[in-house]
Coordinates of C-alpha atoms in Angstrom, one line a residue:
M72 CA -15.8 -14.8 -47.3
A73 CA -18.3 -15.6 -44.7
L74 CA -18.4 -12.8 -42.0
L75 CA -20.2 -13.7 -38.6
E76 CA -20.8 -11.1 -36.1
V77 CA -19.8 -12.3 -32.3
K78 CA -21.8 -10.8 -29.8
V79 CA -22.0 -11.2 -25.7
P80 CA -23.9 -14.1 -25.0
D81 CA -26.2 -14.3 -21.8
I82 CA -23.9 -13.4 -18.6
G83 CA -26.5 -13.7 -16.2
D84 CA -27.2 -10.8 -14.3
F85 CA -24.5 -8.8 -15.5
K86 CA -25.5 -5.6 -18.0
D87 CA -23.1 -2.4 -18.9
V88 CA -20.2 -4.4 -17.2
E89 CA -16.6 -2.4 -18.4
V90 CA -14.0 -4.2 -20.7
I91 CA -10.9 -4.4 -19.3
E92 CA -9.0 -6.4 -21.9
L93 CA -8.7 -7.2 -25.4
L94 CA -7.2 -10.8 -25.8
V95 CA -7.3 -10.9 -29.6
K96 CA -6.6 -8.4 -32.4
P97 CA -7.5 -8.5 -36.1
G98 CA -5.7 -11.0 -37.8
D99 CA -5.8 -13.4 -35.3
R100 CA -7.1 -17.0 -36.1
V101 CA -9.4 -18.2 -32.9
K102 CA -11.2 -21.3 -32.0
A103 CA -14.5 -22.1 -30.6
E104 CA -14.5 -20.9 -26.9
Q105 CA -11.2 -19.2 -26.8
S106 CA -11.6 -16.1 -24.8
L107 CA -11.6 -12.8 -26.9
I108 CA -12.1 -10.2 -23.8
T109 CA -12.4 -9.6 -20.5
V110 CA -15.2 -7.9 -18.7
E111 CA -15.7 -6.9 -15.0
S112 CA -18.6 -5.7 -12.7
D113 CA -17.7 -4.7 -9.1
K114 CA -18.5 -8.4 -8.1
A115 CA -16.8 -10.3 -10.4
S116 CA -15.2 -10.5 -13.8
M117 CA -15.1 -13.1 -16.6
E118 CA -13.7 -13.9 -20.3
I119 CA -16.1 -13.8 -23.0
P120 CA -15.4 -16.4 -25.5
S121 CA -15.8 -16.9 -29.2
S122 CA -18.8 -18.6 -30.6
A123 CA -17.1 -20.0 -33.9
T124 CA -13.8 -20.7 -35.4
G125 CA -12.6 -17.8 -37.5
V126 CA -10.1 -15.3 -38.3
V127 CA -10.5 -12.0 -36.4
R128 CA -11.5 -9.3 -39.4
E129 CA -12.8 -6.0 -37.3
M130 CA -13.0 -5.5 -33.4
R131 CA -16.1 -3.9 -32.6
I132 CA -15.0 -2.7 -29.0
K133 CA -12.0 -1.0 -27.0
I134 CA -11.0 -1.3 -23.5
G135 CA -13.4 0.9 -21.5
D136 CA -16.3 0.5 -23.3
K137 CA -19.7 -1.0 -21.5
V138 CA -21.0 -4.2 -23.0
S139 CA -24.4 -6.1 -22.1
E140 CA -25.9 -9.2 -23.6
G141 CA -26.1 -9.1 -27.3
S142 CA -23.6 -6.2 -27.6
S143 CA -21.7 -6.5 -30.8
L144 CA -17.9 -7.6 -29.9
L145 CA -16.1 -8.0 -33.4
M146 CA -16.3 -9.6 -37.0
L147 CA -14.9 -12.6 -37.6
D148 CA -14.2 -14.5 -40.7
T149 CA -15.5 -18.0 -40.7
E150 CA -15.1 -19.4 -43.8
G151 CA -13.6 -22.9 -44.2
A152 CA -14.1 -23.2 -40.4
S153 CA -15.7 -25.7 -38.4
E154 CA -19.7 -25.0 -37.7
P155 CA -20.2 -23.3 -34.2
V156 CA -19.8 -25.3 -31.1
E157 CA -23.4 -25.7 -29.5
N158 CA -23.4 -24.1 -25.9
A159 CA -20.2 -22.3 -26.6
G160 CA -20.4 -18.6 -26.0
A161 CA -21.4 -18.8 -22.2
P162 CA -18.5 -16.6 -20.2
V163 CA -15.4 -18.4 -18.8
K164 CA -14.7 -18.5 -15.0
V165 CA -13.1 -15.5 -13.8
A166 CA -9.5 -14.8 -14.7
P167 CA -7.3 -17.0 -17.0
S168 CA -6.5 -20.0 -15.5
E169 CA -2.8 -20.9 -15.9
Q170 CA -3.6 -23.8 -18.3
S171 CA -3.9 -23.1 -21.7
A172 CA -6.8 -25.3 -22.5
P173 CA -10.0 -23.7 -23.1
A174 CA -12.5 -25.3 -20.3
S175 CA -15.2 -27.3 -21.6
P176 CA -18.8 -25.7 -22.3
G177 CA -20.5 -27.3 -19.1
A178 CA -17.6 -25.9 -16.9
L179 CA -17.9 -22.3 -18.3
A180 CA -21.5 -22.3 -17.6
A181 CA -21.1 -23.3 -14.0
A182 CA -18.4 -20.9 -13.8
A183 CA -21.0 -18.5 -15.1
S184 CA -23.7 -19.3 -12.9
A185 CA -21.3 -19.1 -10.1
A186 CA -20.4 -15.4 -11.4
S187 CA -23.9 -14.0 -11.8
P188 CA -25.1 -12.3 -8.3
G189 CA -28.7 -13.1 -9.6
A190 CA -28.2 -16.6 -9.1
A191 CA -30.2 -18.5 -7.0
T192 CA -28.6 -19.2 -3.4
S193 CA -29.9 -20.9 -0.7
S194 CA -30.1 -18.3 2.8
P195 CA -28.2 -20.0 5.6
P196 CA -30.6 -21.6 8.1
P197 CA -30.1 -20.0 11.5
A198 CA -28.9 -22.4 14.2
A199 CA -31.6 -23.2 17.2
G200 CA -32.1 -19.9 19.2
G201 CA -30.7 -17.7 16.0
G202 CA -34.2 -16.0 15.8
G203 CA -33.8 -13.2 17.9
G204 CA -29.9 -12.0 17.5
G205 CA -28.8 -15.5 19.0
P206 CA -26.0 -17.4 17.7
V207 CA -26.3 -17.8 13.8
D208 CA -24.6 -20.8 11.5
V209 CA -23.3 -19.0 8.3
V210 CA -23.0 -21.9 5.7
V211 CA -21.7 -22.2 2.1
P212 CA -24.4 -21.1 -0.3
D213 CA -25.3 -23.0 -3.5
I214 CA -22.4 -22.8 -5.3
G215 CA -23.2 -24.5 -8.3
D216 CA -21.6 -27.5 -9.4
F217 CA -18.5 -27.1 -7.0
A218 CA -18.6 -29.4 -4.4
E219 CA -15.5 -30.5 -1.7
V220 CA -13.7 -27.3 -2.5
A221 CA -10.7 -26.4 -0.5
V222 CA -10.5 -23.6 1.7
I223 CA -7.4 -21.8 0.9
E224 CA -8.0 -18.8 3.1
V225 CA -9.8 -17.4 5.9
M226 CA -10.5 -13.7 6.1
V227 CA -12.2 -13.1 9.5
K228 CA -11.6 -14.2 13.1
P229 CA -13.3 -14.6 16.3
G230 CA -14.1 -11.1 17.3
D231 CA -14.4 -9.6 14.3
A232 CA -17.8 -7.7 13.1
V233 CA -18.4 -8.7 9.9
K234 CA -21.6 -6.9 7.5
V235 CA -24.2 -8.9 5.1
E236 CA -22.3 -10.1 1.9
Q237 CA -18.8 -9.3 3.6
S238 CA -16.3 -12.0 2.0
L239 CA -15.7 -14.9 4.7
I240 CA -13.7 -17.4 3.3
T241 CA -12.1 -17.9 -0.2
V242 CA -12.3 -21.4 -1.3
E243 CA -10.9 -22.9 -4.7
S244 CA -11.5 -25.8 -7.2
D245 CA -9.3 -27.2 -9.9
K246 CA -11.3 -24.7 -12.2
A247 CA -11.9 -21.4 -10.4
S248 CA -11.8 -19.4 -6.8
M249 CA -14.5 -18.0 -5.3
E250 CA -14.9 -15.9 -2.2
I251 CA -17.7 -16.7 0.2
P252 CA -19.9 -14.0 1.5
S253 CA -21.9 -13.6 4.7
S254 CA -25.4 -14.2 4.9
H255 CA -26.0 -12.1 8.1
A256 CA -24.5 -9.2 9.9
G257 CA -23.0 -9.8 13.4
V258 CA -19.7 -10.7 15.5
V259 CA -17.8 -13.8 14.9
K260 CA -18.0 -15.9 17.7
E261 CA -16.6 -19.2 16.2
V262 CA -14.7 -19.8 13.0
I263 CA -15.7 -23.4 12.1
V264 CA -13.4 -24.0 9.4
K265 CA -9.3 -23.8 8.7
V266 CA -7.4 -23.4 6.0
G267 CA -7.0 -26.6 3.9
D268 CA -10.7 -27.9 4.8
K269 CA -13.0 -29.3 2.3
V270 CA -16.5 -27.5 2.0
S271 CA -19.7 -27.9 -0.1
K272 CA -23.3 -26.6 -0.2
G273 CA -24.4 -26.3 3.4
S274 CA -21.1 -26.6 4.9
P275 CA -20.9 -24.1 8.3
V276 CA -18.3 -21.7 7.6
V277 CA -18.3 -19.5 11.0
R278 CA -20.8 -18.7 13.5
L279 CA -22.0 -15.0 14.5
E280 CA -23.6 -14.0 17.4
G281 CA -25.7 -10.7 18.0
T282 CA -26.9 -10.8 14.1
G283 CA -28.8 -8.1 12.8
G284 CA -30.4 -8.8 9.5
A285 CA -29.9 -11.3 6.9
A286 CA -29.7 -10.9 3.0
G287 CA -32.8 -12.1 1.4
A288 CA -31.2 -14.4 -0.9
A289 CA -27.2 -14.2 -0.2
P290 CA -25.6 -13.4 -3.5
A291 CA -23.5 -16.0 -5.3
P292 CA -20.0 -15.7 -4.1
A293 CA -18.1 -13.2 -6.1
P294 CA -15.5 -15.5 -8.5
A295 CA -11.9 -14.4 -8.3
P296 CA -8.7 -15.6 -10.3
A297 CA -9.2 -19.1 -11.5
A298 CA -7.1 -22.2 -11.6
G299 CA -3.6 -21.5 -10.1
T300 CA -4.9 -18.4 -8.4
A301 CA -7.0 -17.2 -5.2
A302 CA -9.2 -14.6 -4.5
A303 CA -8.3 -11.0 -2.6
P304 CA -10.1 -10.0 0.5
P305 CA -12.0 -6.4 0.2
P306 CA -10.1 -3.7 1.6
A307 CA -11.7 -3.3 4.5
A308 CA -11.0 -7.1 5.5
A309 CA -7.5 -8.6 6.2
P310 CA -7.1 -12.6 6.2
S311 CA -7.0 -14.2 9.7
G312 CA -3.2 -14.6 11.5
E313 CA -1.9 -11.7 9.2
K314 CA -1.2 -7.8 9.8
A315 CA -1.8 -5.0 7.8
L316 CA 0.3 -3.5 5.4
P317 CA 3.9 -3.6 7.3
T318 CA 4.0 -6.9 8.0
A319 CA 3.3 -8.3 4.9
A320 CA 6.1 -9.6 2.6
L321 CA 7.6 -7.1 0.3
P322 CA 5.8 -8.0 -3.1
A323 CA 8.6 -8.5 -6.0
H324 CA 8.6 -6.0 -8.6
E325 CA 7.5 -8.0 -11.8
P326 CA 8.5 -5.7 -15.0
T327 CA 8.6 -8.9 -17.0
A328 CA 5.4 -10.3 -16.6
P329 CA 3.8 -11.4 -19.9
K330 CA 1.3 -9.0 -21.4
G331 CA -2.3 -9.9 -22.5
V332 CA -2.3 -12.2 -19.5
L333 CA -4.8 -11.1 -16.7
P334 CA -3.1 -10.4 -13.6
H335 CA -4.1 -13.4 -10.7
A336 CA -6.2 -10.5 -8.7
S337 CA -9.9 -10.3 -7.8
P338 CA -12.2 -7.7 -9.4
T339 CA -11.6 -5.7 -6.1
I340 CA -7.9 -5.5 -6.1
R341 CA -7.9 -4.6 -9.8
K342 CA -10.0 -1.7 -9.5
L343 CA -8.1 -0.4 -6.2
A344 CA -5.0 -1.0 -8.6
R345 CA -6.7 1.3 -11.3
E346 CA -7.5 4.0 -8.7
L347 CA -3.6 4.2 -7.7
G348 CA -2.5 3.9 -11.0
V349 CA -0.6 0.4 -10.1
P350 CA 0.4 -1.9 -13.2
L351 CA -0.9 -5.3 -11.7
E352 CA 1.0 -6.9 -14.4
E353 CA 4.4 -5.6 -12.8
V354 CA 3.3 -6.7 -9.2
K355 CA 4.1 -10.3 -7.9
G356 CA 1.4 -11.7 -5.7
S357 CA 2.3 -12.9 -2.1
G358 CA -1.2 -14.6 -1.7
P359 CA -1.7 -18.4 -2.4
K360 CA -0.5 -19.5 -5.5
G361 CA 0.7 -16.1 -6.8
R362 CA -2.7 -14.4 -5.8
I363 CA -2.1 -10.5 -5.6
T364 CA -3.6 -9.3 -2.6
Q365 CA -4.4 -5.8 -1.1
E366 CA -1.4 -5.7 0.8
D367 CA 0.9 -6.3 -2.3
V368 CA -0.8 -3.4 -4.3
Q369 CA -0.1 -1.1 -1.1
G370 CA 3.5 -2.2 -0.9
F371 CA 4.2 -1.9 -4.4
V372 CA 2.7 1.8 -4.2
R373 CA 4.8 2.5 -0.9
G374 CA 7.7 0.8 -3.0
V375 CA 7.5 3.2 -5.7
M376 CA 6.9 6.1 -3.6
A377 CA 10.0 5.6 -1.4
G378 CA 11.9 4.7 -4.3
S379 CA 13.2 1.2 -3.8
T380 CA 10.6 -0.3 -6.6
Q381 CA 10.6 1.4 -10.1
T382 CA 7.8 0.5 -13.0
K383 CA 8.8 0.2 -16.1
A384 CA 7.5 3.9 -17.2
Q385 CA 9.7 5.4 -14.4
A386 CA 12.4 3.5 -15.8
A387 CA 11.8 4.2 -19.4
K388 CA 12.2 8.3 -18.2
A389 CA 15.0 7.7 -16.0
P390 CA 18.3 9.3 -17.3
A391 CA 21.3 7.0 -17.9
G392 CA 23.7 6.8 -14.4
G393 CA 20.9 8.1 -12.2
A394 CA 19.0 6.2 -9.4
A395 CA 19.7 3.3 -11.4
A396 CA 23.1 3.1 -10.1
A397 CA 22.2 2.7 -6.8
G398 CA 21.4 -0.9 -7.0
G399 CA 24.5 -1.9 -5.1
T400 CA 26.7 -2.6 -8.4
F401 CA 29.7 -0.5 -9.1
P402 CA 32.4 -0.9 -11.5
G403 CA 35.6 -1.9 -10.0
L404 CA 33.8 -2.4 -6.2
L405 CA 34.9 -5.7 -4.5
A406 CA 31.9 -8.4 -4.4
W407 CA 30.3 -8.6 -1.0
P408 CA 32.2 -11.2 1.0
Q409 CA 30.5 -14.6 1.5
V410 CA 31.0 -15.9 4.5
D411 CA 30.1 -19.6 6.2
F412 CA 29.4 -18.0 9.9
T413 CA 28.6 -21.4 10.9
K414 CA 32.4 -22.3 11.2
F415 CA 33.0 -20.1 14.0
G416 CA 29.9 -20.6 15.9
P417 CA 26.1 -21.2 16.3
V418 CA 24.1 -19.0 14.7
E419 CA 20.1 -17.6 13.7
R420 CA 18.8 -16.5 10.9
K421 CA 15.8 -14.3 10.8
D422 CA 14.3 -12.4 7.6
L423 CA 14.6 -8.8 7.1
S424 CA 10.9 -7.5 8.2
R425 CA 9.4 -5.9 5.0
I426 CA 9.5 -2.1 6.7
K427 CA 13.5 -2.6 6.6
K428 CA 13.7 -4.1 3.1
I429 CA 12.3 -1.4 1.9
S430 CA 14.0 1.4 4.1
G431 CA 17.0 -0.2 3.8
A432 CA 17.0 0.0 -0.4
N433 CA 16.0 3.4 0.0
L434 CA 18.6 4.5 2.5
H435 CA 21.0 3.1 0.7
R436 CA 20.3 5.0 -2.7
N437 CA 20.3 8.2 -0.6
W438 CA 23.4 7.8 1.1
V439 CA 25.3 7.0 -2.2
L440 CA 23.5 9.6 -4.5
I441 CA 23.2 12.6 -2.1
P442 CA 26.1 14.6 -1.4
H443 CA 25.4 14.5 2.4
V444 CA 27.0 17.3 5.1
T445 CA 25.7 17.4 8.8
N446 CA 25.9 20.5 11.0
H447 CA 25.7 19.9 14.8
D448 CA 24.3 22.4 17.3
D449 CA 22.9 22.8 20.7
A450 CA 19.7 24.4 21.4
D451 CA 18.7 26.3 24.9
I452 CA 15.0 24.7 25.5
T453 CA 15.0 25.6 29.3
D454 CA 11.8 28.1 28.9
L455 CA 10.2 26.0 26.3
E456 CA 10.5 22.7 28.1
A457 CA 8.6 24.7 31.2
F458 CA 6.1 25.8 28.7
R459 CA 5.7 22.5 27.3
V460 CA 5.3 21.1 30.9
A461 CA 2.6 23.5 32.0
T462 CA 0.6 22.9 28.8
N463 CA 0.3 19.5 29.5
K464 CA -1.0 20.0 33.0
E465 CA -3.4 22.7 31.8
N466 CA -4.8 20.6 29.0
E467 CA -4.5 17.3 31.3
K468 CA -8.5 17.0 30.7
S469 CA -8.5 16.9 26.9
G470 CA -6.2 13.7 26.6
I471 CA -3.8 15.5 24.2
K472 CA -0.2 15.4 25.6
V473 CA 2.3 18.0 23.9
T474 CA 6.1 16.7 23.1
M475 CA 8.8 18.5 22.0
L476 CA 8.5 17.4 18.7
A477 CA 5.6 19.3 18.2
F478 CA 7.4 22.4 19.0
L479 CA 10.2 21.2 16.5
I480 CA 7.9 21.4 13.7
K481 CA 6.6 24.2 13.8
A482 CA 9.9 25.7 14.5
S483 CA 11.4 23.9 11.7
I484 CA 8.5 25.3 9.6
A485 CA 9.5 28.9 10.9
A486 CA 12.9 28.2 9.5
L487 CA 11.9 26.9 6.2
K488 CA 10.1 29.9 5.4
K489 CA 13.1 32.0 6.2
F490 CA 15.1 29.7 4.5
P491 CA 12.9 28.5 1.1
E492 CA 15.9 26.1 -0.3
F493 CA 15.6 24.0 2.6
N494 CA 11.9 23.4 1.5
A495 CA 12.7 22.2 -2.0
S496 CA 13.5 19.0 -4.1
L497 CA 15.7 18.5 -7.1
D498 CA 14.4 18.2 -10.3
G499 CA 17.3 17.3 -13.0
D500 CA 18.9 20.7 -13.6
Q501 CA 16.1 22.7 -11.9
I502 CA 15.0 23.0 -8.1
V503 CA 11.3 22.8 -7.5
L504 CA 10.6 25.2 -4.3
K505 CA 7.3 24.2 -2.2
Q506 CA 4.6 26.8 -1.3
Y507 CA 3.4 23.9 1.0
Y508 CA 4.6 22.7 4.5
H509 CA 4.3 18.7 5.2
I510 CA 6.5 17.7 7.5
G511 CA 7.5 13.9 8.2
F512 CA 8.7 12.3 11.7
A513 CA 10.3 9.1 12.3
A514 CA 8.0 6.7 14.0
D515 CA 9.8 3.9 15.5
T516 CA 7.5 0.8 15.5
P517 CA 7.8 -2.8 15.9
N518 CA 8.5 -3.6 12.1
G519 CA 11.0 -0.8 11.6
L520 CA 11.1 2.9 11.0
M521 CA 8.4 4.6 9.2
V522 CA 8.2 8.2 8.3
P523 CA 4.1 9.6 8.6
V524 CA 3.7 13.4 7.0
I525 CA 1.8 15.8 8.9
K526 CA 0.0 17.7 6.2
D527 CA 0.0 21.6 5.8
A528 CA 1.4 21.8 9.2
D529 CA 2.0 25.6 9.0
K530 CA -1.8 25.8 9.4
K531 CA -2.0 23.9 12.5
G532 CA -1.4 24.6 15.9
V533 CA 0.9 23.0 18.3
L534 CA -2.2 20.9 20.2
Q535 CA -3.3 19.9 17.1
I536 CA -0.2 18.7 15.8
S537 CA 0.5 16.8 18.6
Q538 CA -2.8 15.0 18.8
E539 CA -2.1 14.4 15.0
M540 CA 1.1 12.9 15.5
S541 CA -0.4 10.8 18.0
E542 CA -2.7 9.2 16.0
L543 CA -0.3 8.3 12.9
A544 CA 2.0 7.2 15.1
K545 CA -0.3 4.2 16.7
K546 CA -1.3 3.6 12.9
A547 CA 2.6 3.1 12.0
R548 CA 2.8 1.0 15.1
D549 CA -0.7 -0.8 14.2
G550 CA 0.5 -1.3 10.5
K551 CA -2.2 0.6 9.3
L552 CA -0.7 3.9 7.5
S553 CA -1.9 4.1 4.1
P554 CA 0.8 5.3 1.3
A555 CA -0.6 8.4 1.4
E556 CA 0.1 9.3 4.7
M557 CA 3.3 8.9 4.1
S558 CA 4.1 11.1 0.8
G559 CA 4.5 14.5 -0.1
G560 CA 6.8 15.4 2.8
C561 CA 9.1 18.6 2.5
F562 CA 11.3 18.3 5.5
S563 CA 11.7 15.4 7.8
I564 CA 12.7 15.1 11.7
S565 CA 13.9 12.0 13.5
S566 CA 13.9 12.2 17.1
L567 CA 16.0 9.8 19.3
G568 CA 15.0 12.2 22.0
G569 CA 13.2 9.2 24.5
I570 CA 16.0 6.8 23.6
G571 CA 19.2 8.6 24.3
G572 CA 22.3 9.6 22.3
R573 CA 24.5 12.9 21.5
Y574 CA 24.6 13.5 17.7
F575 CA 24.0 11.6 14.7
T576 CA 23.7 11.8 10.9
P577 CA 20.5 11.5 9.7
I578 CA 20.4 10.0 6.4
I579 CA 18.5 12.4 4.1
N580 CA 14.6 11.3 2.6
A581 CA 15.0 11.7 -0.9
P582 CA 13.4 14.0 -2.7
E583 CA 13.8 16.1 0.3
V584 CA 16.9 18.0 0.6
A585 CA 17.4 18.5 4.4
I586 CA 16.5 16.4 7.4
L587 CA 16.4 17.5 11.0
G588 CA 18.2 15.1 13.8
V589 CA 17.2 15.4 17.7
C590 CA 18.9 13.5 20.5
K591 CA 18.2 13.8 24.3
S592 CA 18.1 17.0 26.0
A593 CA 20.7 17.1 28.8
T594 CA 21.1 20.0 32.0
E595 CA 24.4 21.6 31.4
P596 CA 26.4 24.8 32.9
R597 CA 26.1 27.4 30.6
W598 CA 28.5 30.5 31.3
D599 CA 25.7 33.9 31.2
G600 CA 28.5 36.7 31.2
K601 CA 28.5 36.4 35.1
A602 CA 28.3 32.8 36.4
F603 CA 27.3 29.3 34.8
Q604 CA 23.6 28.7 35.2
P605 CA 22.0 25.2 34.8
R606 CA 20.1 25.1 31.0
L607 CA 18.2 22.2 29.3
M608 CA 20.3 21.9 26.2
L609 CA 18.8 19.9 22.8
P610 CA 21.5 18.2 20.6
L611 CA 20.4 19.2 16.9
S612 CA 22.2 17.4 13.8
L613 CA 21.0 18.9 10.5
S614 CA 21.9 16.6 7.6
W615 CA 21.7 18.6 4.0
D616 CA 22.3 17.9 0.0
H617 CA 25.4 19.8 -0.8
R618 CA 24.1 19.9 -4.3
V619 CA 21.6 22.7 -3.2
I620 CA 22.3 24.2 0.2
D621 CA 25.8 25.7 0.9
G622 CA 27.6 25.3 4.2
A623 CA 26.9 29.5 5.0
A624 CA 22.8 28.5 4.4
A625 CA 23.1 25.2 6.7
A626 CA 24.5 27.4 9.6
R627 CA 22.4 30.0 9.4
F628 CA 19.3 27.6 9.5
N629 CA 20.6 25.8 12.5
A630 CA 21.3 29.1 14.3
Y631 CA 18.0 30.5 13.5
L632 CA 16.3 27.1 14.3
G633 CA 18.3 27.5 18.0
Q634 CA 16.9 31.1 18.5
I635 CA 13.3 30.1 17.8
L636 CA 13.7 27.3 20.2
A637 CA 15.0 29.6 23.0
D638 CA 12.5 31.8 22.5
F639 CA 9.4 30.5 20.8
R640 CA 7.8 33.8 20.7
R641 CA 10.0 34.4 17.6
V642 CA 7.8 31.7 15.9
L643 CA 5.0 34.5 15.4
L644 CA 7.5 37.1 13.7

C-alpha cells in the first residue's frame, strides 16, 4: 500500500476558506484532477481536485472546516495507480459543471486565476473629463484567458447608484461564468452592453457620472456557477428589467435534485440560503440556464411559510392524511374538465402571477382542511369615524393618515386578549395559545393579495400602527416585502372598505384560527328607542375554525368587538 497525503494546492489569496461540500468518501476511487471538496469564501467558491489517482482511505476534513494552502484533505492509496499529473491540483472553476468530464489543467489554472480576489487586474481608465467626478467608462478588467464571453445578465440600469466592487453584469464562457464588478462609485448614466453581447478585457460596460473614489486595483470578478449556470446578483441588486420578489416566477420545488452536486448559485446566494435554512438542492433556479437567484431563494421561503411548498424534511414529519391531502386530488372526485375554449369564441391566455400561484394553493388548502364558519354583524362607528377625521386634521402636518383599519387592529387586540382562543394555533392534538399579538392585514397589489404583519401591535399606538401599515403597504405594492415581514401573524384583517360590498366569507390564513373581514361602512337609520337616527354602520364578517372555536365564543367575540368600535374608550379597560 502506497499512501499519499493530498493537500490543498495554491489557491491564490484564499486563506481559511470554509469547506461546504465533500464530493468523495472513504472507499471511493478517484482520478487525477477529480474534484474532492468544494470550498467557499465570501467572493467565490471552487472545487479542489485530486493531485493523483487512487482510492480514498481516510478523510482528514469535514464540512465546516477551514482550509488554506497546504491543509491536509485526505489519504489516498496510490498503489498501482498512475503517476500524479503535472499541474494537477489547481482549483477547479466555481461550482460543478453539467459536464462530467474534468477540466484541463490549463483551464483549471485560468479559472483559479479568475477566482482569486488578489489576481492582477487593470483599473479601467476614466473617460475624458472623468477625473473630477465627470463621466467614467467602466470596462471589463483582466479576466484571465477569457475573451469574447457572452453577457448573460445585466444587473443595473440607468439611474441606479452603484458602489465600488458592486456587480454590474454576468458573463459566461464555455468553462465558467462570473460577475464583473464596478471599479468606481457613481450613478449609471448609460448601460453600454446588453444581454447577448460579447465582451473581452477592456470592453466598456457602463458609463458612470458623479463618480467618487475608484478601486486602486479592481478585484477580479467573483466566479459564479460554471458551464450551464449563471451568477446571481448580490442581494442588494436586482437585474435590470426585473422587479423584486413578487413579480418573479415562483421557483419550482425540486425535492428530487441529486445530492452531491453543488446547486447552481453564486457564493452570495448560497450564504443567503444557509442563513435562511433553505435547502438549495430543493430549489429550482429561474435564472439563465437554471441559475438560482436571490428571488428564487426568497420565493422558496415564502412558499414554505405560506404552506404551498413543503421541504423534504417537513414531508418526512407530516402526519398521514394531513396537509398533503390538500394538493387537489381526492378519491372519487371527478377530474377537472378539459375544455377547448377556442371552439366557442376568441380567447386570450395569461399566466397567473407568482403571488396568485402562491396564494391560490394556500387558500385551497385552508378552505379544504379548515372547517370554516362565518359570523356577520354590524358595528356602529359613528363616533369613532368622527374621532378619526378630527385626528387626521390635528396631525395633518405630520403626514400620517390614520385609517379605520388602524383602529380595527387595536380593537381586535382587545378582543383577542378577552378571548385568547382566537389568538391560537392548532398543533396536532394541542392548542398553542400565543402571548404576543402580531396582526396581519391584507394588502391589494398589482400582482395579487399579500399579507404584511404588524409585529407586537399591542405595544403600539394607533398613529404608529398607521405609519407602519403605510410603509408595509408601499413595500408590498413595490414588491419589496421580505418573508420576515409576512410571517408570524396571529390574526388577520381583510378590509374591502375602500371598494364596497356588504359581507363576505374571508378564508382563514393558516395556521391562524380566525380572520376578520370588513366592508364599506354606510349610514343607516337606527332606532334609539324614541326615533330613527342616522348612524354609520361597519359590516363585520368573522370567519373562525370550528375545531378550536365554538359558535357562542364567536358571537361573543363579534359582539365585544362591536362594543369597542362603538365606544373606543373600552379599549383602555
